[in-house]
Amino acid sequence: MNASQLQTPIEYLKGVGPNRASLLRTELGINTYQDLLNLFPNRYLDRTQYYKVAGLQRNSADVQIIGKITHIKMVEQKRGKRLVATFRDETGTMELIWFRGQKWIKENLKLNEPYVVFGKTKWYNGSFSMPHPELELLKEHKNKLRSSMQAIYPSTEKLTNSGITNRVLNGLMEQVFLEAKNSFAETLSEPLIETLKLLSKSEAVFNIHFPENADRLARAQYRLKFEELFYIQLQLIRKNLIHKSKIKGYPFAQVGDHFNTFFKHHLPFELTNAQKRVVKEIRQDLGSNAQMNRLLQGDVGSGKTIVALLSMLIALDNGFQACLMAPTAILSVQHYTGLTELCNDLNIRISLLTGSSTTSERRKIHENLENGSLDILIGTHALLEDKVKFKNLGLAIIDEQHRFGVAQRSKLWHKNELPPHILVMTATPIPRTLAMSVYGDLDISVIDELPPGRKEIKTVHRFDSNRLKVFKFIKDEIKLGRQVYIVYPLIQESEVLDYKDLMDGYESIVRDFPQPAYQISIVHGQMKPADKEFEMNRFIKGETNIMVATTVIEVGVNVPNASVMVIESAERFGLSQLHQLRGRVGRGAEQSYNILMTSHKLSADAKIRLSTMTGTTDGFEIAEVDLKLRGPGDIMGTQQSGVLNLKIADIVNDTEILKIARSYAFQILKADPNLLTPENFSIKNTFAQLVKYKNIWNYIS
Ligand code: ADP
Ligand code: MG
């Protein structure tokens, strides 16, 4: 069966018809033969294994048992009737129960003949029962067994209730193979199949649905996972290559005075090797004719700002302007202050634009931007306003990207005739494999090394019952002149409750840390932005010792004198959030501490999160654990990315296959960008089909 035959609507399959077709469509999204073939089993049941009634466990798993029906009766209930059959093997008895289709069953059941029953058992009132079992006479069962491992497909209650049981799905699958004469067009190229020793397409689909043995099944899974990941990567890499060849950018041909002077005379520290590597990668991008579209990942404190500055200096050296956008006013101000200081001796004009810039400040900025007397603009979303027009924006940098949507990013594109180069910086570590799938069309740079001499933050877990000791510790730190964060969770659904927690906590802290010896700031989501900023600034300036806050401080704030981060109800935070919060301390020369406060009631996952935090400070390691705990769906920025829609591969566990698939996709496109050679014929075909039938667009936004 070739690709277009596989697009035949499912109602044409023998045994389907309009009713079943509509159920398959709504319940499982199956419209075509192809879709049915791609309904991959959840698991397999060894149907050569039979249970005994006496050996059943109370965990309601699928089992099959050989026995005889000795007795049938109808039982009247308040709501409808049920048909109950007594089923017996040599070790005991149980009940088979039907709530529907009783007439047919009653008329067709054969008493005292060996049956194989198959289904989920329930333990109720001291005995086992099996509602709506699949039934097969033993002699027929033995004849029909084509594989010792039976595929168990995903299903829904509605499907089962409408009689589309697993057995029916097995039957439909058999029908497809019958009509296709067990032959399906190959979708990968000969060389790929040979080098990787893959099963052919026909062998793979057959063995995924009707495994000949465990080994063949494993190879079938490998081949199909590879194929799925391969085509996603092929699409992403192609998009990236097309982007590079089609989307022209301003080539920044030279590295000039600004960069060189700064690099030789004003660099406040030696760059880490990772920073050097990343600057080189960016320089290469900027020097080419294509528009840069790069993601810079680096853990909190890894030194992304200096990389941003060096990149902006290159833009300036080529006669262009640059901008740096941050998610909050506080962060924008920090960048503005920091960068102005660094550029003190360079002849560079930098301005700050935020929501609180006055009208006259704005007017001035707009004017200077347009006449080119402003070099670097730093600010918040305010940068995206239509009134903000650059003379020649060459580079736009976005800090902490997960706070910005794709739409906002693309707005920056239209500030010029040609799109500016874009550098997106994020401190949310995304495991590399996930980044490959989510941002496969961006180029990625990673700063995987912290500047030398950092003291590792000491992280401890304390129970609420030890609060007094913790407070004593905080007081000692304050005595040494340090500042302290105390953070409360804020989770949208229970905002009122959280607010109460925060306020109760605040009051008790005010009691335990009385004025005037202690000054306390508080910042939370229900405050006006101006008030928040005021309180934040008191803390930044060192006027207050303690900052009580909800997670609004999570991103980027830099108070080097703060050395203690206390996280209340730490069990309620996700790993990446804990890690981000911890990154608020350890920014100065002092030993810093992260104290995770929890109650005694901890879920298994919470325990893993806490021990991960106390066990490592490596953001990527933490991200890997996070990914394993939560799955990709909850990781920042992946919601719409489609890694969720994988049909057979698993982004967490199949990273090795992903890497191989990506490298082959890359090699193939590099050698043959438009897939024109004969050996890539089937790849080109399959790819065209995937695009045509939009299957692949499920993966890519
Ligand atoms: P982030 O990646 O979180 O934005 P920053 O750019 O704010 O990190 O850098 C964190 C701190 O480390 C800053 O105080 C910065 O001056 C310092 N820093 C950055 N790079 C180096 C380096 N190579 N050597 C020493 N200190 C550095
Ligand atoms: Mg930063």
XYZ file of C-alpha atoms and ligand atoms in Angstrom:
729
model
C 0.000 0.000 0.000
C 1.467 3.323 -0.968
C 1.197 6.681 0.731
C -1.844 7.936 -1.109
C -3.705 4.640 -0.678
C -3.067 4.994 3.023
C -5.060 8.201 2.920
C -8.225 6.214 2.182
C -10.987 7.203 4.602
C -11.373 4.700 7.387
C -15.023 3.934 6.589
C -13.841 2.046 3.505
C -12.121 -0.512 5.667
C -14.114 -3.710 5.854
C -15.771 -3.901 9.252
C -15.894 -0.157 9.869
C -18.865 1.569 8.273
C -20.215 5.038 9.040
C -21.042 4.546 12.738
C -17.733 3.079 13.752
C -15.929 5.537 11.504
C -17.463 8.466 13.287
C -16.591 6.999 16.681
C -13.023 6.290 15.624
C -12.779 9.825 14.342
C -14.090 11.587 17.434
C -12.582 9.280 20.041
C -9.173 8.489 18.593
C -8.715 10.999 15.793
C -8.597 8.220 13.218
C -9.712 9.409 9.789
C -7.694 7.265 7.423
C -5.977 3.903 7.075
C -2.768 5.694 7.866
C -4.187 7.013 11.131
C -5.257 3.545 12.149
C -1.797 2.151 11.415
C -0.403 4.937 13.561
C -2.547 3.968 16.499
C 0.337 2.516 18.448
C -0.294 0.061 21.262
C 0.121 1.244 24.827
C 1.469 -2.105 25.807
C 1.390 -5.788 24.992
C -0.121 -8.646 26.752
C 1.426 -12.039 26.698
C -1.544 -14.056 25.547
C 0.198 -17.323 26.054
C 0.019 -16.647 29.785
C -3.152 -17.591 31.599
C -4.129 -16.687 35.123
C -5.951 -18.842 37.626
C -8.866 -17.436 39.583
C -7.126 -18.265 42.852
C -4.025 -16.368 41.746
C -5.727 -13.048 40.900
C -4.405 -9.872 42.474
C -6.595 -7.062 43.670
C -5.011 -4.509 41.338
C -7.470 -4.725 38.455
C -5.041 -5.500 35.662
C -5.987 -7.118 32.374
C -5.896 -10.864 32.702
C -7.009 -13.851 30.719
C -8.325 -16.985 32.309
C -9.443 -20.328 30.934
C -12.588 -21.745 32.471
C -16.222 -22.609 32.001
C -19.438 -20.752 32.533
C -21.612 -22.836 34.763
C -24.541 -20.609 35.385
C -26.226 -17.418 34.105
C -28.767 -15.239 35.848
C -30.373 -11.858 35.401
C -30.153 -9.592 38.448
C -32.631 -6.743 38.865
C -31.207 -3.530 40.173
C -32.625 -0.160 41.039
C -31.165 1.164 37.856
C -31.555 -1.430 35.124
C -30.623 -5.072 35.048
C -27.341 -6.858 34.874
C -26.497 -10.237 33.507
C -24.265 -12.266 35.799
C -22.469 -15.434 34.771
C -20.636 -17.703 37.172
C -17.244 -18.538 35.743
C -15.199 -21.362 37.154
C -11.753 -22.796 36.683
C -10.167 -25.584 38.696
C -9.014 -23.124 41.374
C -12.136 -21.075 42.074
C -15.060 -19.067 40.787
C -15.718 -15.474 39.819
C -18.465 -13.486 38.138
C -18.701 -12.118 34.644
C -21.033 -9.138 34.417
C -22.835 -7.360 31.602
C -24.852 -4.196 31.880
C -25.588 -3.964 28.174
C -26.127 -6.298 25.263
C -27.523 -8.892 27.632
C -29.982 -10.465 25.248
C -27.375 -11.321 22.662
C -24.976 -12.676 25.223
C -27.588 -14.729 26.980
C -28.587 -16.359 23.721
C -25.061 -17.058 22.558
C -23.173 -18.100 25.664
C -22.424 -21.781 25.811
C -22.571 -23.331 29.230
C -19.855 -25.708 30.389
C -17.597 -25.217 27.397
C -14.003 -24.023 27.829
C -13.734 -20.294 27.222
C -10.927 -17.812 27.386
C -12.138 -14.690 29.154
C -10.132 -11.519 28.951
C -10.581 -8.213 30.756
C -9.998 -6.211 33.888
C -10.934 -7.801 37.165
C -12.615 -5.974 40.005
C -12.413 -6.936 43.635
C -15.690 -6.318 45.379
C -17.314 -7.714 48.495
C -14.826 -10.492 48.906
C -14.870 -11.826 45.381
C -13.591 -11.071 41.898
C -15.707 -10.070 38.960
C -14.992 -9.020 35.409
C -17.333 -6.542 33.761
C -17.838 -6.858 30.009
C -15.128 -9.438 29.396
C -13.969 -10.402 25.971
C -15.009 -13.996 25.471
C -13.711 -16.547 23.086
C -14.176 -20.259 22.940
C -10.853 -21.879 23.746
C -10.675 -23.791 20.491
C -11.247 -20.626 18.414
C -8.785 -18.702 20.525
C -6.052 -21.202 19.781
C -6.698 -21.031 16.051
C -6.713 -17.254 15.899
C -3.625 -16.600 17.901
C -1.253 -14.977 15.427
C 1.070 -13.432 17.955
C 1.858 -14.404 21.473
C 2.023 -10.736 22.365
C -1.256 -9.011 21.935
C -1.330 -5.290 21.343
C -3.390 -3.301 23.811
C -4.533 -0.058 22.226
C -5.444 3.206 23.847
C -9.163 3.451 24.141
C -11.940 5.484 25.667
C -14.948 4.528 27.680
C -17.222 5.599 24.870
C -15.477 3.286 22.442
C -15.653 0.280 24.730
C -19.270 1.015 25.550
C -20.048 1.150 21.854
C -18.534 -2.256 21.345
C -15.240 -1.144 19.833
C -13.202 -3.235 22.206
C -9.546 -3.978 22.003
C -10.411 -7.145 20.167
C -12.302 -5.163 17.559
C -9.345 -2.835 17.118
C -7.091 -5.860 16.710
C -9.464 -7.136 14.071
C -9.497 -3.841 12.176
C -5.755 -3.746 12.248
C -5.666 -7.236 10.799
C -7.992 -6.085 8.065
C -5.631 -3.258 7.074
C -2.769 -5.702 6.770
C -4.969 -8.007 4.742
C -5.949 -5.267 2.309
C -2.364 -4.068 2.069
C -1.158 -7.616 1.518
C 1.293 -6.959 4.353
C 3.183 -4.505 2.228
C 3.675 -0.814 2.900
C 5.739 1.623 0.902
C 9.134 2.385 2.389
C 9.398 5.831 3.994
C 13.120 6.029 4.714
C 16.039 5.790 2.326
C 18.033 2.638 1.595
C 21.290 4.049 2.972
C 19.595 5.025 6.245
C 18.049 1.601 6.640
C 21.311 -0.084 5.877
C 23.592 2.004 8.055
C 21.272 1.917 11.021
C 20.198 -1.676 10.426
C 16.560 -0.691 10.642
C 13.599 -2.919 9.966
C 11.807 -2.086 6.726
C 8.600 -0.095 6.994
C 6.470 -3.195 6.381
C 8.329 -5.254 8.953
C 8.151 -2.447 11.468
C 4.439 -1.741 11.254
C 3.656 -5.432 11.293
C 5.728 -6.044 14.386
C 4.436 -3.053 16.237
C 0.898 -4.405 15.924
C 1.589 -8.139 15.834
C 4.984 -8.717 17.391
C 6.629 -11.941 16.310
C 8.772 -11.818 19.427
C 10.183 -9.342 21.905
C 13.285 -8.674 19.860
C 11.383 -7.882 16.681
C 9.088 -5.641 18.703
C 12.013 -3.684 20.105
C 13.420 -3.188 16.615
C 10.035 -2.145 15.284
C 9.725 0.436 18.046
C 13.192 1.721 17.347
C 12.569 2.117 13.654
C 9.241 3.904 14.111
C 10.563 6.214 16.817
C 13.515 7.020 14.637
C 11.253 7.770 11.714
C 9.009 10.031 13.753
C 11.879 12.040 15.221
C 13.735 12.089 11.927
C 10.938 13.815 10.072
C 10.415 16.379 12.805
C 14.097 17.204 12.774
C 14.152 17.252 8.997
C 11.391 19.831 9.063
C 13.011 21.969 11.749
C 16.450 21.903 10.180
C 15.019 22.696 6.773
C 13.170 25.656 8.227
C 16.394 26.852 9.768
C 18.350 26.415 6.513
C 15.694 28.137 4.440
C 15.668 30.916 6.984
C 19.405 31.275 6.614
C 19.342 31.322 2.850
C 16.230 33.438 2.413
C 16.075 35.867 5.306
C 18.803 38.329 4.703
C 20.239 40.215 7.607
C 22.658 43.079 7.882
C 26.143 41.633 7.705
C 28.279 43.144 10.444
C 31.507 42.842 8.557
C 33.875 44.321 11.076
C 34.713 44.285 14.711
C 35.732 47.848 15.422
C 36.701 50.402 18.010
C 33.914 49.982 20.490
C 34.381 46.254 20.758
C 38.161 46.326 20.726
C 38.548 49.182 23.188
C 36.108 47.615 25.574
C 37.641 44.193 25.211
C 41.205 45.428 25.738
C 40.705 48.047 28.403
C 37.364 47.811 30.149
C 36.461 44.180 30.447
C 36.087 43.858 34.239
C 37.102 40.198 34.298
C 38.434 37.542 32.036
C 35.696 35.783 30.107
C 35.062 32.161 30.895
C 35.746 29.720 28.097
C 32.028 29.248 27.623
C 31.517 32.995 27.256
C 34.350 33.185 24.726
C 32.878 30.364 22.707
C 29.431 31.922 22.685
C 30.746 35.347 21.684
C 32.554 33.662 18.814
C 29.360 31.910 17.706
C 27.461 35.164 17.773
C 30.193 37.009 15.914
C 30.073 34.420 13.195
C 26.320 34.793 12.832
C 26.480 38.542 12.776
C 29.180 38.509 10.151
C 27.193 36.419 7.691
C 24.542 37.619 5.293
C 21.768 35.804 7.091
C 19.708 37.134 9.921
C 20.753 35.700 13.263
C 18.100 33.884 15.245
C 19.902 32.564 18.268
C 18.918 31.309 21.675
C 21.455 31.833 24.422
C 20.961 29.519 27.344
C 22.893 30.070 30.507
C 22.145 29.348 34.099
C 21.501 32.214 36.493
C 24.762 33.988 37.172
C 26.582 32.428 34.229
C 27.286 35.872 32.811
C 24.944 36.434 29.902
C 24.926 40.213 30.281
C 28.498 40.700 29.200
C 27.846 38.569 26.137
C 24.874 40.781 25.344
C 27.003 43.886 25.682
C 29.803 42.567 23.478
C 27.250 41.662 20.819
C 25.721 45.106 20.965
C 29.135 46.695 20.609
C 29.633 44.801 17.356
C 26.353 46.232 16.085
C 27.531 49.723 17.031
C 30.874 49.165 15.341
C 28.994 48.586 12.122
C 26.938 51.714 12.402
C 23.822 50.115 13.804
C 21.718 50.594 16.905
C 20.910 47.856 19.396
C 18.230 47.264 21.979
C 17.896 45.079 25.043
C 14.472 44.141 26.302
C 13.795 42.728 29.778
C 10.526 41.464 31.242
C 10.208 43.917 34.138
C 11.007 47.538 34.875
C 13.287 46.565 37.733
C 15.368 44.346 35.505
C 15.514 46.979 32.808
C 16.790 49.511 35.321
C 19.403 47.033 36.553
C 20.604 46.383 33.022
C 20.616 50.086 32.309
C 22.652 50.918 35.410
C 25.048 48.020 34.926
C 25.675 48.621 31.247
C 25.974 52.394 31.611
C 28.652 51.809 34.202
C 30.516 49.308 32.031
C 30.426 51.677 29.077
C 31.409 54.708 31.079
C 34.603 55.396 29.165
C 33.270 54.478 25.775
C 31.548 57.111 23.792
C 28.185 55.392 23.730
C 24.721 56.792 24.294
C 22.364 54.528 26.207
C 18.776 55.254 27.265
C 16.153 53.552 29.350
C 12.515 53.245 28.336
C 9.940 51.695 30.665
C 6.292 52.139 31.490
C 7.217 54.833 33.964
C 9.245 56.971 31.566
C 7.687 60.435 31.423
C 6.214 61.924 28.284
C 9.112 64.264 27.792
C 11.647 61.486 28.332
C 9.816 59.453 25.767
C 9.715 62.269 23.263
C 13.427 62.707 23.608
C 14.104 59.004 23.212
C 11.879 58.730 20.145
C 13.650 61.672 18.587
C 17.168 60.433 19.324
C 16.338 56.958 18.158
C 15.121 58.235 14.839
C 17.952 60.626 14.188
C 20.474 58.022 15.247
C 22.017 59.868 18.155
C 20.998 57.065 20.507
C 23.028 53.843 20.289
C 21.485 51.448 22.745
C 17.965 51.388 24.083
C 17.183 49.309 27.144
C 13.691 48.739 28.457
C 10.541 46.728 28.895
C 7.697 45.885 26.519
C 7.523 49.621 25.975
C 10.182 49.023 23.306
C 7.630 47.231 21.193
C 5.264 50.174 20.880
C 4.750 51.391 17.359
C 5.951 54.865 18.270
C 9.379 53.454 19.030
C 11.132 53.748 15.675
C 14.828 53.155 15.188
C 17.019 54.744 12.593
C 18.710 51.413 11.985
C 18.159 48.690 14.532
C 20.772 46.007 13.896
C 20.473 43.777 16.933
C 17.651 43.098 19.346
C 18.338 41.163 22.522
C 15.587 39.698 24.632
C 16.421 38.727 28.193
C 14.557 35.967 30.045
C 12.638 34.969 27.010
C 9.917 32.853 28.515
C 8.103 35.952 29.622
C 7.727 37.036 26.030
C 5.598 35.376 23.429
C 6.543 34.587 19.878
C 4.268 37.358 18.642
C 6.227 39.914 20.596
C 9.476 38.603 19.252
C 8.216 38.963 15.723
C 7.162 42.544 16.419
C 10.793 43.424 16.766
C 11.325 42.166 13.274
C 9.317 44.878 11.734
C 11.199 47.773 13.184
C 13.361 47.898 10.063
C 13.446 47.136 6.398
C 15.527 44.042 7.049
C 14.878 42.221 10.309
C 17.466 42.908 12.999
C 19.562 40.060 14.340
C 17.836 38.496 17.300
C 19.440 37.066 20.410
C 17.144 35.523 22.964
C 18.661 34.919 26.402
C 17.120 32.536 28.867
C 18.101 31.353 32.303
C 15.542 28.593 32.297
C 17.720 25.629 31.571
C 16.061 23.462 28.994
C 17.626 20.054 28.553
C 19.463 20.068 25.287
C 17.432 17.298 23.787
C 14.220 19.112 24.516
C 15.633 22.334 23.159
C 16.470 20.467 19.945
C 12.857 19.554 19.475
C 11.293 22.746 20.668
C 13.708 25.264 19.275
C 15.158 23.094 16.560
C 14.742 25.970 14.142
C 16.760 28.362 16.286
C 20.494 28.165 16.702
C 21.446 27.496 20.259
C 24.403 28.678 22.292
C 25.007 27.465 25.792
C 27.047 28.973 28.607
C 27.652 25.851 30.629
C 30.203 27.181 33.063
C 30.000 29.645 35.932
C 32.581 32.392 36.433
C 35.414 31.198 38.664
C 35.521 31.833 42.386
C 31.824 31.531 43.018
C 31.028 30.044 46.388
C 28.560 27.260 45.972
C 25.240 28.117 47.588
C 24.558 25.884 50.598
C 21.084 24.450 50.340
C 19.286 22.849 53.260
C 15.840 21.489 53.900
C 14.186 22.390 57.222
C 10.819 21.472 58.626
C 8.473 24.188 59.866
C 8.975 22.876 63.385
C 12.552 24.164 63.223
C 11.505 27.676 62.362
C 13.000 29.252 65.483
C 16.448 27.958 64.639
C 16.083 29.260 61.112
C 15.085 32.689 62.407
C 18.077 32.698 64.717
C 20.304 31.959 61.731
C 18.721 34.789 59.750
C 19.350 37.195 62.617
C 23.007 36.183 62.713
C 23.355 36.827 58.994
C 21.667 40.215 59.292
C 24.076 41.021 62.126
C 26.878 40.385 59.630
C 25.276 42.982 57.370
C 23.594 40.633 54.932
C 20.097 40.711 53.500
C 17.512 37.985 53.368
C 14.686 36.943 51.039
C 11.682 35.099 52.409
C 9.482 33.834 49.596
C 5.938 32.508 49.700
C 4.272 30.498 46.966
C 1.758 32.081 44.704
C -0.314 29.793 42.633
C -3.037 31.279 40.515
C -5.978 29.095 41.513
C -5.718 29.826 45.174
C -4.587 33.395 45.040
C -6.764 34.408 47.978
C -5.392 31.649 50.157
C -1.831 32.387 49.151
C -2.349 36.024 49.912
C -3.506 35.062 53.386
C -0.461 32.802 53.827
C 1.771 35.616 52.777
C 0.140 38.132 55.087
C 0.139 35.739 58.053
C 3.772 35.020 57.368
C 4.567 38.690 57.062
C 2.909 39.457 60.383
C 4.773 36.730 62.185
C 8.041 37.902 60.655
C 7.330 41.453 61.752
C 6.766 40.079 65.270
C 9.978 38.067 65.269
C 12.053 40.769 63.611
C 10.847 43.938 65.349
C 11.609 47.454 64.205
C 13.754 49.460 64.424
C 16.419 46.758 64.617
C 15.008 45.128 61.486
C 13.508 46.756 58.412
C 11.245 44.669 56.248
C 10.073 45.085 52.644
C 7.106 43.305 51.200
C 6.277 42.751 47.541
C 3.366 40.781 46.153
C 1.227 40.489 43.082
C -1.673 42.558 44.354
C 0.400 45.708 44.795
C 0.487 48.508 42.256
C 3.598 48.331 40.048
C 4.878 51.640 41.410
C 4.584 50.428 45.017
C 6.299 47.188 44.124
C 9.127 49.049 42.515
C 9.443 51.338 45.529
C 9.708 48.409 47.936
C 12.093 46.522 45.656
C 14.318 49.560 45.460
C 14.436 49.949 49.234
C 15.771 46.434 49.396
C 18.188 46.906 46.499
C 19.570 50.009 48.199
C 20.011 48.095 51.436
C 17.488 50.137 53.388
C 15.650 46.991 54.397
C 17.128 43.739 55.739
C 14.398 41.355 54.783
C 12.373 41.065 51.617
C 9.122 39.186 52.091
C 7.745 38.363 48.691
C 5.814 36.099 46.451
C 7.521 34.758 43.381
C 7.513 38.148 41.637
C 11.195 38.362 42.464
C 11.912 35.142 40.650
C 13.423 36.630 37.555
C 16.760 38.342 37.338
C 16.871 40.697 40.299
C 20.408 41.299 41.410
C 21.138 42.182 45.036
C 24.663 40.896 45.647
C 24.443 41.617 49.368
C 21.527 39.216 49.812
C 22.925 35.940 51.104
C 19.941 33.998 52.386
C 16.964 32.761 50.401
C 14.255 31.224 52.558
C 11.515 29.506 50.566
C 8.337 28.860 52.529
C 6.148 25.855 51.621
C 8.941 24.818 49.319
C 7.096 21.571 48.601
C 4.633 23.590 46.560
C 7.190 24.951 44.119
C 8.338 23.308 40.931
C 12.005 22.505 40.512
C 12.778 25.140 37.946
C 11.137 27.776 40.106
C 13.131 26.700 43.149
C 16.270 26.865 41.097
C 15.439 30.323 39.761
C 14.712 31.568 43.271
C 17.934 30.157 44.606
C 19.763 32.051 41.871
C 18.792 35.312 43.590
C 21.507 34.699 46.185
C 25.135 33.755 45.769
C 25.765 36.825 43.648
C 28.255 38.485 45.962
C 31.466 37.413 47.623
C 29.770 36.012 50.721
C 28.772 32.422 51.389
C 25.074 32.188 50.554
C 22.340 29.915 51.803
C 19.107 28.549 50.472
C 16.701 27.259 53.115
C 13.768 25.177 51.932
C 11.002 25.183 54.548
C 8.310 22.530 54.398
C 5.726 20.803 56.521
C 6.207 17.146 57.405
C 3.689 16.008 54.831
C 5.601 15.495 51.613
C 4.611 13.688 48.460
C 7.086 11.369 46.768
C 7.686 13.924 44.018
C 8.197 16.718 46.537
C 10.847 14.621 48.257
C 12.657 14.146 44.952
C 12.486 17.875 44.247
C 13.889 18.740 47.659
C 16.693 16.218 47.502
C 17.564 17.365 43.991
C 17.847 20.917 45.252
C 19.993 19.985 48.220
C 22.046 17.656 46.026
C 23.038 19.853 43.091
C 23.247 23.423 41.866
C 23.638 22.479 38.219
C 20.704 23.972 36.342
C 20.823 21.451 33.540
C 20.868 18.509 35.914
C 17.879 20.027 37.689
C 16.108 20.545 34.393
C 16.573 16.881 33.518
C 14.983 15.785 36.783
C 12.208 18.296 36.265
C 11.551 16.935 32.814
C 11.372 13.393 34.165
C 9.018 14.401 36.968
C 6.663 16.561 35.017
C 6.973 15.538 31.416
C 7.616 18.091 28.728
C 4.162 19.640 28.851
C 4.815 21.812 31.840
C 8.265 22.978 30.957
C 8.367 26.606 29.978
C 7.722 27.345 26.392
C 6.952 23.843 25.294
C 3.203 24.002 25.613
C 2.488 24.751 21.998
C 5.569 23.181 20.624
C 4.075 19.833 19.826
C 6.604 17.625 21.554
C 3.452 16.510 23.290
C 2.000 15.176 20.092
C 4.631 12.563 19.552
C 2.909 9.346 18.633
C 5.507 6.787 19.519
C 8.741 8.429 20.557
C 9.116 9.841 24.029
C 11.025 13.046 24.460
C 12.271 12.108 27.914
C 13.401 8.569 27.272
C 14.318 8.563 23.608
C 16.958 11.247 23.652
C 19.575 8.943 22.134
C 17.376 8.208 19.145
C 16.607 11.907 18.852
C 20.282 12.755 18.645
C 20.882 10.160 15.963
C 17.804 11.248 14.017
C 18.886 14.855 14.195
C 22.393 14.172 13.042
C 21.206 12.116 10.056
C 18.578 14.693 9.130
C 21.299 17.303 9.232
C 23.757 15.280 7.126
C 21.162 14.480 4.517
C 19.991 18.078 4.141
C 23.531 19.342 4.078
C 24.442 17.053 1.210
C 21.148 17.424 -0.611
C 19.164 20.467 0.604
C 16.192 19.887 -1.673
C 16.235 16.100 -1.483
C 16.703 15.758 -5.214
C 19.027 12.763 -5.439
C 17.530 9.356 -6.232
C 18.631 7.877 -2.932
C 16.557 10.470 -1.069
C 13.519 9.910 -3.230
C 11.444 8.133 -0.604
C 12.381 10.699 2.029
C 11.331 13.522 -0.231
C 8.086 11.733 -0.984
C 7.281 10.990 2.608
C 8.115 14.503 3.634
C 5.863 15.916 0.935
C 3.060 13.630 2.076
C 3.506 14.657 5.693
C 3.331 18.285 4.743
C 0.437 17.730 2.353
C -1.661 15.942 4.903
C -0.536 18.328 7.580
C 0.518 15.518 9.858
C 3.774 17.205 10.470
C 2.240 20.545 11.318
C 0.949 18.975 14.470
C 4.499 19.097 15.626
C 5.492 22.488 14.496
C 3.722 25.688 15.272
P 23.135 36.125 34.156
O 23.600 35.109 33.178
O 22.340 35.517 35.268
O 22.441 37.281 33.502
P 25.053 38.115 34.843
O 25.414 38.520 33.465
O 24.144 39.011 35.607
O 24.451 36.660 34.855
O 26.389 37.857 35.641
C 26.370 37.503 36.991
C 27.524 38.085 37.716
O 28.731 37.482 37.318
C 27.686 39.564 37.438
O 28.010 40.191 38.644
C 28.863 39.616 36.464
O 29.570 40.809 36.573
C 29.689 38.440 36.898
N 30.479 37.832 35.816
C 30.039 37.535 34.573
N 31.012 36.941 33.858
C 32.101 36.850 34.658
C 33.421 36.336 34.482
N 33.832 35.792 33.330
N 34.261 36.398 35.543
C 33.860 36.936 36.703
N 32.632 37.441 36.921
C 31.752 37.407 35.920
Mg 20.565 38.221 33.594
